Amino acid sequence: MFSDKMNKVYNQLNETDLLILSVILRNFEKIPTIGVEELARMCNTSRTSVLRISKKLEFSGYGELRNYIKWEVDKASSNGFASSITPVETETECTISELKNNKQFEEVVEKIISAKRIFIYGTGQAQRNCANEIQRLFMQAGKYMFVIKATAEFQLLSEELNEDDLVFVISLSGEIERFKDALHLLKMKKTAIVSITSFGNNLLAAEADYRLYAVTLPIQMKNNKLHNSFVSFFAIAEFLFRSYLERTELI
């Protein structure tokens, strides 16, 4: 599958590659009819960049990539599967690949085990839903975490935490303007910070002691709104929990 090819070379991809792939996945069924120049315009990038990512995916060129996608679309159609599931599969598989190759993942699990208190701050509603899910998962194992409800509460708590505590911050964009003072105070106090953000360079990840990345491929809807899936964020929550169970011999 196309998602398998992405997963295989994921660690070689840069932000331009991911942008091109997100456009391909959003227009998966149309790609067989889209030429290389048109795709480059859709991605606001160069023809050379499109050809480069084609090579990274082990195709001889864009033509072979396009034919491969046509074959996959035709196969999905004949089997009755909606090709719209491909971006979700790709997000999940690439996030799993990122976690497997992220040496900090096991360190985060160890910090969860050893931390005296654990707090989770989500920067938006979907992020708070993810924070609540992490809290729910670990509660099953008797590991209690506190979900921070608002930025003002985060600021107040940062004044009370210390080096024995652990703080997760979940953000799609990684922008920290609203709570950067709280982050800087935590760093001064040597409180460990774990960021969970979408893949790519961002300010929150730069400030964090440990960085976990969720691969997300935004979808542009016809009403000009951008849809971001949080499936991969919840996948990280599940992997953290299961790794914790294994490490503490609860399974």
Coordinates of N, CA and C in Angstrom, one line a residue:
M1 N 0.8 -1.2 0.0 CA 0.0 0.0 0.0 C 0.9 1.3 0.0
F2 N 0.3 2.4 -0.5 CA 1.0 3.6 -0.5 C 1.5 4.0 0.9
S3 N 0.6 3.8 1.9 CA 1.0 4.1 3.3 C 2.2 3.3 3.8
D4 N 2.3 2.0 3.3 CA 3.5 1.2 3.6 C 4.8 1.9 3.1
K5 N 4.7 2.4 1.9 CA 5.9 3.0 1.3 C 6.2 4.3 2.1
M6 N 5.2 5.1 2.5 CA 5.5 6.2 3.3 C 6.1 5.8 4.7
N7 N 5.6 4.8 5.3 CA 6.1 4.4 6.6 C 7.6 3.9 6.5
K8 N 7.9 3.3 5.4 CA 9.2 2.7 5.2 C 10.3 3.8 5.2
V9 N 10.0 5.0 4.6 CA 11.0 6.0 4.4 C 10.7 7.2 5.3
Y10 N 9.8 7.1 6.2 CA 9.2 8.2 7.0 C 10.4 9.1 7.6
N11 N 11.4 8.4 8.2 CA 12.4 9.2 8.9 C 13.3 9.9 7.9
Q12 N 13.2 9.7 6.6 CA 13.9 10.5 5.6 C 13.2 11.7 5.1
L13 N 11.9 11.9 5.5 CA 11.1 12.9 5.0 C 11.3 14.2 5.7
N14 N 11.3 15.3 4.9 CA 11.4 16.6 5.5 C 10.0 17.3 5.5
E15 N 9.9 18.5 5.9 CA 8.6 19.2 6.0 C 8.0 19.4 4.6
T16 N 8.8 19.7 3.6 CA 8.3 19.8 2.2 C 7.7 18.5 1.7
D17 N 8.4 17.4 2.0 CA 7.9 16.1 1.6 C 6.6 15.8 2.3
L18 N 6.4 16.1 3.5 CA 5.2 15.9 4.2 C 4.1 16.7 3.7
L19 N 4.4 17.9 3.3 CA 3.4 18.8 2.7 C 2.8 18.2 1.4
I20 N 3.8 17.8 0.6 CA 3.4 17.2 -0.7 C 2.5 15.9 -0.5
L21 N 3.0 15.1 0.5 CA 2.2 13.9 0.7 C 0.8 14.1 1.3
S22 N 0.7 15.2 2.1 CA -0.6 15.5 2.7 C -1.5 15.9 1.5
V23 N -1.0 16.7 0.5 CA -1.8 17.1 -0.6 C -2.2 15.8 -1.4
I24 N -1.3 14.9 -1.6 CA -1.6 13.7 -2.3 C -2.7 12.9 -1.6
L25 N -2.6 12.7 -0.3 CA -3.5 11.9 0.4 C -4.9 12.6 0.5
R26 N -4.9 13.9 0.5 CA -6.2 14.6 0.5 C -6.9 14.5 -0.9
N27 N -6.1 14.3 -1.9 CA -6.7 14.2 -3.3 C -6.4 12.8 -3.9
F28 N -6.4 11.8 -3.1 CA -5.9 10.5 -3.5 C -6.5 9.9 -4.7
E29 N -7.9 10.0 -4.8 CA -8.6 9.5 -6.0 C -8.3 10.3 -7.2
K30 N -8.0 11.6 -7.1 CA -7.7 12.4 -8.2 C -6.3 12.4 -8.8
I31 N -5.4 11.9 -8.0 CA -4.0 11.9 -8.3 C -3.7 11.3 -9.7
P32 N -4.4 10.2 -10.1 CA -4.1 9.6 -11.4 C -4.4 10.5 -12.5
T33 N -5.1 11.6 -12.3 CA -5.4 12.5 -13.4 C -4.7 13.8 -13.3
I34 N -3.8 13.9 -12.3 CA -3.1 15.2 -12.0 C -1.6 15.0 -12.4
G35 N -1.2 16.0 -13.3 CA 0.2 15.9 -13.7 C 1.2 16.5 -12.7
V36 N 2.5 16.3 -12.9 CA 3.5 16.7 -12.0 C 3.5 18.3 -11.8
E37 N 3.3 19.0 -12.9 CA 3.3 20.5 -12.8 C 2.1 21.0 -11.9
E38 N 0.9 20.3 -12.2 CA -0.3 20.7 -11.5 C -0.2 20.4 -10.0
L39 N 0.4 19.2 -9.7 CA 0.6 18.9 -8.3 C 1.5 19.8 -7.6
A40 N 2.6 20.2 -8.3 CA 3.6 21.2 -7.7 C 2.9 22.5 -7.4
R41 N 2.0 23.0 -8.3 CA 1.2 24.2 -8.0 C 0.3 24.0 -6.8
M42 N -0.3 22.9 -6.7 CA -1.2 22.6 -5.6 C -0.5 22.6 -4.3
C43 N 0.8 22.2 -4.3 CA 1.6 22.2 -3.1 C 2.4 23.5 -2.9
N44 N 2.3 24.4 -3.8 CA 3.0 25.6 -3.8 C 4.5 25.3 -3.6
T45 N 5.0 24.4 -4.4 CA 6.4 24.0 -4.4 C 6.9 23.7 -5.8
S46 N 8.0 23.2 -6.0 CA 8.6 23.0 -7.3 C 8.4 21.6 -7.9
R47 N 8.5 21.5 -9.2 CA 8.4 20.2 -9.9 C 9.5 19.3 -9.3
T48 N 10.7 19.9 -9.1 CA 11.8 19.1 -8.6 C 11.5 18.4 -7.2
S49 N 10.8 19.2 -6.4 CA 10.4 18.6 -5.0 C 9.5 17.4 -5.2
V50 N 8.5 17.5 -6.1 CA 7.6 16.4 -6.3 C 8.4 15.2 -6.9
L51 N 9.3 15.4 -7.8 CA 10.1 14.3 -8.3 C 11.0 13.7 -7.2
R52 N 11.5 14.6 -6.3 CA 12.4 14.1 -5.3 C 11.6 13.2 -4.3
I53 N 10.4 13.6 -3.9 CA 9.7 12.7 -3.0 C 9.2 11.4 -3.7
S54 N 9.0 11.5 -5.0 CA 8.7 10.2 -5.7 C 9.9 9.2 -5.6
K55 N 11.1 9.8 -5.8 CA 12.3 8.9 -5.7 C 12.4 8.4 -4.3
K56 N 12.2 9.2 -3.3 CA 12.3 8.8 -1.9 C 11.4 7.6 -1.6
L57 N 10.2 7.6 -2.3 CA 9.2 6.5 -2.1 C 9.5 5.3 -3.0
E58 N 10.7 5.4 -3.6 CA 11.2 4.3 -4.4 C 10.5 4.1 -5.7
F59 N 9.9 5.2 -6.3 CA 9.4 5.1 -7.6 C 10.4 5.7 -8.6
S60 N 10.3 5.3 -9.8 CA 11.3 5.8 -10.8 C 11.0 7.3 -11.1
G61 N 9.8 7.7 -10.9 CA 9.4 9.1 -11.1 C 8.0 9.3 -10.7
Y62 N 7.5 10.5 -11.0 CA 6.1 10.8 -10.6 C 5.1 10.0 -11.4
G63 N 5.4 9.6 -12.6 CA 4.5 8.8 -13.4 C 4.2 7.5 -12.8
E64 N 5.3 6.8 -12.3 CA 5.1 5.5 -11.6 C 4.4 5.7 -10.3
L65 N 4.6 6.8 -9.6 CA 3.9 7.0 -8.4 C 2.4 7.1 -8.7
R66 N 2.1 7.9 -9.7 CA 0.7 8.1 -10.1 C 0.0 6.8 -10.5
N67 N 0.7 6.0 -11.3 CA 0.2 4.7 -11.7 C -0.1 3.8 -10.5
Y68 N 0.8 3.8 -9.5 CA 0.7 3.0 -8.3 C -0.6 3.4 -7.6
I69 N -0.8 4.7 -7.5 CA -2.0 5.2 -6.7 C -3.2 4.8 -7.5
K70 N -3.2 4.9 -8.9 CA -4.3 4.4 -9.7 C -4.7 3.0 -9.4
W71 N -3.7 2.2 -9.3 CA -3.9 0.7 -9.1 C -4.5 0.6 -7.7
E72 N -4.0 1.3 -6.7 CA -4.6 1.2 -5.3 C -6.0 1.7 -5.2
V73 N -6.3 2.8 -5.9 CA -7.7 3.3 -5.9 C -8.6 2.3 -6.6
D74 N -8.2 1.8 -7.7 CA -9.0 0.8 -8.4 C -9.3 -0.4 -7.6
K75 N -8.2 -0.9 -6.9 CA -8.3 -2.0 -6.0 C -9.3 -1.8 -4.8
A76 N -9.1 -0.6 -4.2 CA -10.0 -0.2 -3.1 C -11.5 -0.1 -3.6
S77 N -11.7 0.4 -4.8 CA -13.0 0.5 -5.3 C -13.6 -0.8 -5.6
S78 N -12.9 -1.8 -6.1 CA -13.4 -3.1 -6.4 C -13.7 -3.9 -5.1
N79 N -13.0 -3.6 -4.1 CA -13.2 -4.3 -2.8 C -14.2 -3.6 -1.9
G80 N -14.7 -2.4 -2.4 CA -15.8 -1.7 -1.6 C -15.2 -0.9 -0.5
F81 N -13.9 -0.6 -0.5 CA -13.4 0.2 0.6 C -13.3 1.7 0.1
A82 N -13.6 2.6 1.0 CA -13.4 4.0 0.7 C -12.0 4.4 0.8
S83 N -11.4 5.1 -0.2 CA -10.0 5.4 -0.2 C -9.7 6.5 0.8
S84 N -10.8 7.2 1.3 CA -10.6 8.2 2.3 C -10.0 7.7 3.6
I85 N -10.0 6.4 3.8 CA -9.4 5.8 5.0 C -7.9 5.8 4.9
T86 N -7.3 6.0 3.7 CA -5.9 6.0 3.5 C -5.1 7.0 4.4
P87 N -5.6 8.3 4.4 CA -4.9 9.3 5.3 C -4.9 8.8 6.7
V88 N -6.0 8.3 7.2 CA -6.0 7.8 8.6 C -5.0 6.7 8.9
E89 N -5.0 5.8 8.0 CA -4.0 4.7 8.1 C -2.6 5.2 8.1
T90 N -2.3 6.2 7.2 CA -1.0 6.7 7.1 C -0.6 7.5 8.3
E91 N -1.5 8.3 8.8 CA -1.2 9.1 10.1 C -0.8 8.1 11.2
T92 N -1.6 7.1 11.4 CA -1.4 6.1 12.5 C -0.1 5.4 12.3
E93 N 0.1 4.8 11.1 CA 1.3 4.1 10.8 C 2.6 4.9 10.9
C94 N 2.6 6.1 10.4 CA 3.8 7.0 10.5 C 4.0 7.4 12.0
T95 N 2.9 7.6 12.7 CA 3.1 8.0 14.2 C 3.8 6.8 14.9
I96 N 3.3 5.6 14.6 CA 3.9 4.4 15.3 C 5.3 4.3 14.9
S97 N 5.7 4.5 13.6 CA 7.0 4.4 13.2 C 7.9 5.5 13.9
E98 N 7.3 6.7 14.1 CA 8.1 7.7 14.8 C 8.3 7.3 16.2
L99 N 7.3 6.7 16.9 CA 7.5 6.3 18.3 C 8.6 5.2 18.4
K100 N 8.5 4.3 17.5 CA 9.5 3.2 17.5 C 10.9 3.7 17.4
N101 N 11.1 4.8 16.6 CA 12.4 5.3 16.3 C 12.8 6.5 17.3
N102 N 11.9 6.8 18.2 CA 12.1 7.9 19.1 C 12.7 7.4 20.4
K103 N 14.0 7.6 20.6 CA 14.7 7.0 21.7 C 14.2 7.6 23.0
Q104 N 13.5 8.8 23.0 CA 13.0 9.4 24.2 C 11.7 8.7 24.7
F105 N 11.1 7.9 23.9 CA 9.8 7.3 24.2 C 9.9 6.5 25.5
E106 N 10.9 5.6 25.6 CA 11.1 4.8 26.7 C 11.5 5.6 28.0
E107 N 12.2 6.7 27.7 CA 12.6 7.6 28.9 C 11.3 8.2 29.4
V108 N 10.4 8.6 28.6 CA 9.1 9.2 29.0 C 8.4 8.2 29.9
V109 N 8.3 6.9 29.5 CA 7.7 5.9 30.3 C 8.3 5.8 31.6
E110 N 9.6 5.8 31.7 CA 10.3 5.7 32.9 C 10.0 6.9 33.8
K111 N 9.9 8.1 33.2 CA 9.5 9.3 34.0 C 8.1 9.2 34.6
I112 N 7.2 8.6 33.8 CA 5.8 8.3 34.3 C 5.9 7.4 35.5
I113 N 6.7 6.4 35.5 CA 6.8 5.5 36.6 C 7.4 6.2 37.9
S114 N 8.4 7.0 37.7 CA 9.1 7.6 38.8 C 8.6 8.9 39.3
A115 N 7.8 9.6 38.5 CA 7.3 10.9 38.9 C 6.4 10.9 40.2
K116 N 6.6 11.9 41.0 CA 5.8 12.0 42.2 C 4.4 12.4 41.8
R117 N 4.3 13.4 41.0 CA 3.0 13.9 40.5 C 3.1 14.2 39.0
I118 N 2.0 13.9 38.3 CA 1.9 14.1 36.9 C 0.8 15.0 36.5
F119 N 1.0 16.0 35.7 CA 0.0 16.9 35.2 C 0.0 16.9 33.7
I120 N -1.2 17.1 33.1 CA -1.4 17.2 31.7 C -2.1 18.4 31.3
Y121 N -1.6 19.2 30.3 CA -2.2 20.4 29.9 C -2.5 20.3 28.4
G122 N -3.7 20.4 28.0 CA -4.1 20.4 26.5 C -4.4 21.8 26.1
T123 N -3.9 22.3 25.0 CA -4.1 23.7 24.6 C -5.4 24.0 24.0
G124 N -6.2 23.0 23.6 CA -7.5 23.3 23.0 C -8.4 22.1 23.4
Q125 N -9.7 22.2 22.9 CA -10.7 21.2 23.3 C -10.3 19.8 22.9
A126 N -9.8 19.6 21.6 CA -9.4 18.3 21.2 C -8.2 17.8 22.0
Q127 N -7.3 18.7 22.3 CA -6.1 18.4 23.1 C -6.5 18.0 24.5
R128 N -7.5 18.7 25.1 CA -8.0 18.4 26.4 C -8.7 17.0 26.4
N129 N -9.4 16.7 25.3 CA -10.0 15.4 25.2 C -8.9 14.3 25.3
C130 N -7.8 14.5 24.6 CA -6.7 13.6 24.6 C -6.1 13.5 26.1
A131 N -6.0 14.7 26.7 CA -5.5 14.7 28.1 C -6.4 13.9 29.0
N132 N -7.7 14.0 28.8 CA -8.6 13.2 29.6 C -8.5 11.8 29.4
E133 N -8.2 11.4 28.1 CA -8.0 10.0 27.8 C -6.8 9.4 28.4
I134 N -5.7 10.2 28.4 CA -4.5 9.7 29.1 C -4.8 9.5 30.6
Q135 N -5.5 10.5 31.2 CA -5.8 10.3 32.6 C -6.7 9.1 32.8
R136 N -7.7 8.8 32.0 CA -8.6 7.7 32.1 C -7.8 6.4 32.0
L137 N -6.9 6.3 31.0 CA -6.1 5.1 30.8 C -5.3 4.7 32.0
F138 N -4.5 5.7 32.5 CA -3.6 5.4 33.6 C -4.3 5.2 34.9
M139 N -5.5 5.8 35.1 CA -6.3 5.5 36.3 C -6.6 4.1 36.5
Q140 N -6.8 3.4 35.3 CA -7.1 1.9 35.4 C -5.9 1.1 36.1
A141 N -4.7 1.7 36.0 CA -3.5 1.0 36.5 C -3.2 1.6 37.9
G142 N -4.0 2.5 38.4 CA -3.7 3.1 39.7 C -2.7 4.2 39.7
K143 N -2.4 4.7 38.5 CA -1.5 5.9 38.3 C -2.3 7.1 38.0
Y144 N -2.4 8.0 39.0 CA -3.3 9.1 38.8 C -2.6 10.4 38.3
M145 N -3.2 11.0 37.3 CA -2.7 12.2 36.7 C -3.7 13.3 36.8
F146 N -3.3 14.5 36.8 CA -4.2 15.7 37.0 C -4.2 16.5 35.6
V147 N -5.5 16.7 35.1 CA -5.6 17.4 33.9 C -5.8 18.9 34.2
I148 N -4.9 19.7 33.7 CA -5.0 21.2 33.9 C -6.0 21.8 32.9
K149 N -7.0 22.5 33.4 CA -8.2 22.9 32.6 C -7.9 24.2 31.9
A150 N -7.1 25.1 32.3 CA -6.9 26.4 31.7 C -5.5 26.9 31.8
T151 N -5.2 27.9 31.0 CA -3.9 28.5 31.0 C -3.5 29.2 32.3
A152 N -4.5 29.9 32.9 CA -4.3 30.5 34.2 C -4.0 29.5 35.3
E153 N -4.7 28.3 35.2 CA -4.4 27.3 36.2 C -3.0 26.7 36.0
F154 N -2.6 26.6 34.7 CA -1.3 26.1 34.4 C -0.2 27.0 35.0
Q155 N -0.4 28.3 34.9 CA 0.5 29.3 35.4 C 0.6 29.2 36.9
L156 N -0.5 29.0 37.6 CA -0.5 28.9 39.1 C 0.2 27.6 39.5
L157 N -0.1 26.5 38.8 CA 0.5 25.2 39.2 C 2.0 25.3 39.0
S158 N 2.5 25.9 38.0 CA 3.9 26.0 37.7 C 4.7 26.6 38.8
E159 N 4.1 27.4 39.6 CA 4.7 28.0 40.8 C 4.9 27.0 41.9
E160 N 4.1 25.9 41.9 CA 4.2 24.9 43.0 C 4.9 23.6 42.6
L161 N 5.2 23.4 41.4 CA 5.8 22.1 41.0 C 7.3 22.1 41.2
N162 N 7.9 20.9 41.2 CA 9.4 20.8 41.4 C 10.0 19.7 40.6
E163 N 11.2 19.4 40.8 CA 11.9 18.4 40.0 C 11.4 17.0 40.1
D164 N 10.6 16.7 41.1 CA 10.0 15.4 41.3 C 8.7 15.2 40.4
D165 N 8.3 16.3 39.8 CA 7.0 16.2 39.0 C 7.3 16.1 37.5
L166 N 6.2 15.8 36.8 CA 6.2 15.6 35.4 C 5.0 16.3 34.8
V167 N 5.3 17.0 33.7 CA 4.2 17.8 33.0 C 4.2 17.4 31.5
F168 N 3.0 17.0 31.1 CA 2.7 16.8 29.6 C 2.0 18.0 29.1
V169 N 2.5 18.5 27.9 CA 1.8 19.6 27.2 C 1.4 19.1 25.8
I170 N 0.1 19.1 25.5 CA -0.4 18.6 24.2 C -0.8 19.7 23.4
S171 N -0.2 19.9 22.2 CA -0.6 21.0 21.3 C -0.4 20.6 19.9
L172 N -1.4 21.0 19.0 CA -1.3 20.6 17.6 C -0.2 21.4 16.9
S173 N -0.1 22.7 17.2 CA 0.8 23.6 16.5 C 2.1 23.7 17.2
G174 N 2.1 23.6 18.5 CA 3.4 23.8 19.3 C 3.6 25.3 19.6
E175 N 2.6 26.1 19.4 CA 2.8 27.5 19.7 C 2.7 27.7 21.3
I176 N 3.5 28.5 21.9 CA 3.6 28.6 23.3 C 3.3 30.0 23.9
E177 N 2.9 30.9 23.1 CA 2.8 32.3 23.5 C 2.0 32.5 24.8
R178 N 0.8 31.8 24.8 CA -0.1 31.9 26.0 C 0.5 31.4 27.3
F179 N 1.4 30.4 27.2 CA 1.8 29.8 28.4 C 3.4 29.7 28.5
K180 N 4.1 30.5 27.8 CA 5.5 30.4 27.8 C 6.1 30.8 29.1
D181 N 5.5 31.7 29.9 CA 6.0 32.0 31.2 C 6.0 30.8 32.1
A182 N 4.9 30.0 32.0 CA 4.7 28.8 32.9 C 5.8 27.8 32.5
L183 N 6.1 27.6 31.2 CA 7.1 26.7 30.7 C 8.5 27.1 31.2
H184 N 8.8 28.4 31.1 CA 10.1 28.9 31.5 C 10.3 28.7 33.0
L185 N 9.2 28.9 33.8 CA 9.3 28.7 35.3 C 9.5 27.2 35.6
L186 N 8.8 26.3 34.9 CA 9.0 24.9 35.1 C 10.5 24.5 34.7
K187 N 11.0 25.1 33.7 CA 12.4 24.7 33.3 C 13.4 25.2 34.4
M188 N 13.1 26.4 35.0 CA 14.0 26.9 36.0 C 13.9 26.0 37.3
K189 N 12.8 25.4 37.5 CA 12.6 24.5 38.6 C 13.0 23.0 38.3
K190 N 13.4 22.8 37.1 CA 13.9 21.5 36.6 C 12.8 20.4 36.6
T191 N 11.5 20.9 36.4 CA 10.4 20.0 36.3 C 10.4 19.5 34.9
A192 N 10.4 18.2 34.7 CA 10.5 17.6 33.4 C 9.2 17.9 32.6
I193 N 9.4 18.3 31.3 CA 8.3 18.6 30.4 C 8.3 17.7 29.2
V194 N 7.2 17.1 28.9 CA 7.0 16.2 27.7 C 6.0 16.9 26.8
S195 N 6.5 17.2 25.6 CA 5.6 17.8 24.6 C 5.0 16.7 23.7
I196 N 3.7 16.8 23.4 CA 3.1 16.0 22.3 C 2.5 16.9 21.3
T197 N 3.2 17.0 20.1 CA 2.8 17.9 19.1 C 2.7 17.2 17.8
S198 N 2.2 17.9 16.7 CA 2.3 17.4 15.4 C 3.7 17.4 14.9
F199 N 4.1 16.5 14.0 CA 5.4 16.4 13.6 C 6.0 17.7 12.9
G200 N 7.2 18.0 13.2 CA 7.9 19.2 12.7 C 8.4 20.1 13.7
N201 N 9.3 21.0 13.3 CA 9.9 21.9 14.2 C 8.8 22.9 14.8
N202 N 8.8 23.0 16.1 CA 7.9 24.0 16.7 C 8.4 24.4 18.1
L203 N 7.9 25.5 18.6 CA 8.5 26.2 19.8 C 8.3 25.3 21.0
L204 N 7.2 24.6 21.2 CA 6.9 23.8 22.4 C 7.9 22.7 22.4
A205 N 8.1 22.0 21.3 CA 9.0 20.9 21.2 C 10.5 21.3 21.6
A206 N 10.8 22.5 21.1 CA 12.1 23.1 21.4 C 12.4 23.3 22.9
E207 N 11.3 23.7 23.6 CA 11.4 24.0 25.0 C 11.3 22.7 25.9
A208 N 10.7 21.7 25.4 CA 10.5 20.5 26.2 C 11.7 19.6 26.4
D209 N 11.7 18.9 27.5 CA 12.8 18.0 27.8 C 12.7 16.7 26.9
Y210 N 11.4 16.3 26.7 CA 11.2 15.1 25.9 C 10.1 15.4 24.9
R211 N 10.3 14.9 23.7 CA 9.4 15.3 22.6 C 8.8 14.0 21.9
L212 N 7.5 14.0 21.9 CA 6.7 12.9 21.2 C 5.9 13.6 20.0
Y213 N 6.0 13.0 18.9 CA 5.3 13.6 17.7 C 4.2 12.7 17.2
A214 N 3.1 13.4 16.9 CA 2.0 12.8 16.2 C 1.9 13.2 14.7
V215 N 1.9 12.3 13.8 CA 1.8 12.7 12.4 C 0.4 13.0 12.0
T216 N 0.1 14.2 11.6 CA -1.2 14.6 11.2 C -1.2 15.2 9.8
L217 N -2.2 14.8 9.0 CA -2.3 15.3 7.6 C -3.6 16.1 7.4
P218 N -3.6 17.4 7.5 CA -4.8 18.2 7.5 C -5.5 18.1 6.2
I219 N -6.9 18.2 6.3 CA -7.7 18.1 5.1 C -8.5 19.4 5.0
Q220 N -8.4 20.0 3.7 CA -9.0 21.2 3.4 C -10.5 20.9 3.0
M221 N -11.5 21.4 3.7 CA -12.9 21.1 3.4 C -13.4 22.2 2.5
K222 N -14.5 22.0 1.8 CA -15.1 22.9 0.8 C -15.5 24.2 1.5
N223 N -15.8 24.2 2.8 CA -16.2 25.5 3.4 C -14.9 26.3 3.9
N224 N -13.8 25.9 3.3 CA -12.5 26.6 3.6 C -12.0 26.4 5.0
K225 N -12.6 25.5 5.8 CA -12.1 25.1 7.1 C -11.1 24.0 7.0
L226 N -10.1 23.9 7.9 CA -9.1 22.9 7.8 C -9.4 21.9 8.9
H227 N -9.5 20.6 8.5 CA -9.8 19.6 9.5 C -8.4 18.9 9.9
N228 N -8.1 18.8 11.2 CA -7.0 18.1 11.7 C -7.5 16.9 12.5
S229 N -7.0 15.7 12.1 CA -7.4 14.5 12.8 C -6.5 14.4 14.1
F230 N -7.1 13.9 15.2 CA -6.3 13.7 16.4 C -6.2 12.2 16.7
V231 N -6.5 11.4 15.7 CA -6.3 9.9 15.8 C -4.9 9.5 16.3
S232 N -3.9 10.1 15.7 CA -2.5 9.8 16.1 C -2.2 10.3 17.5
F233 N -2.8 11.3 18.0 CA -2.5 11.8 19.3 C -3.1 10.7 20.3
F234 N -4.2 10.2 20.0 CA -4.8 9.2 20.9 C -4.0 7.9 20.8
A235 N -3.4 7.6 19.6 CA -2.5 6.4 19.5 C -1.3 6.6 20.4
I236 N -0.7 7.8 20.5 CA 0.4 8.0 21.4 C 0.0 7.7 22.9
A237 N -1.2 8.1 23.2 CA -1.8 7.9 24.6 C -1.8 6.4 24.9
E238 N -2.3 5.6 23.9 CA -2.5 4.2 24.1 C -1.1 3.5 24.2
F239 N -0.2 3.9 23.3 CA 1.2 3.3 23.4 C 1.9 3.6 24.7
L240 N 1.7 4.9 25.2 CA 2.3 5.2 26.5 C 1.7 4.3 27.6
F241 N 0.4 4.1 27.6 CA -0.2 3.3 28.6 C 0.2 1.8 28.5
R242 N 0.2 1.3 27.3 CA 0.6 -0.1 27.2 C 2.1 -0.4 27.5
S243 N 2.9 0.6 27.2 CA 4.3 0.5 27.5 C 4.5 0.5 29.0
Y244 N 3.7 1.4 29.7 CA 3.7 1.5 31.1 C 3.3 0.2 31.8
L245 N 2.3 -0.5 31.2 CA 1.8 -1.7 31.8 C 2.9 -2.8 31.6
E246 N 3.6 -2.8 30.5 CA 4.6 -3.8 30.3 C 5.8 -3.6 31.2
R247 N 6.2 -2.3 31.4 CA 7.4 -2.0 32.2 C 7.1 -2.2 33.7
T248 N 5.9 -2.1 34.1 CA 5.5 -2.3 35.5 C 5.0 -3.7 35.8
E249 N 5.0 -4.5 34.7 CA 4.6 -5.9 34.8 C 3.1 -6.1 35.2
L250 N 2.3 -5.2 34.7 CA 0.9 -5.2 35.0 C 0.1 -6.0 34.0
I251 N 0.8 -6.5 33.0 CA 0.3 -7.4 32.0 C 1.3 -8.5 31.7

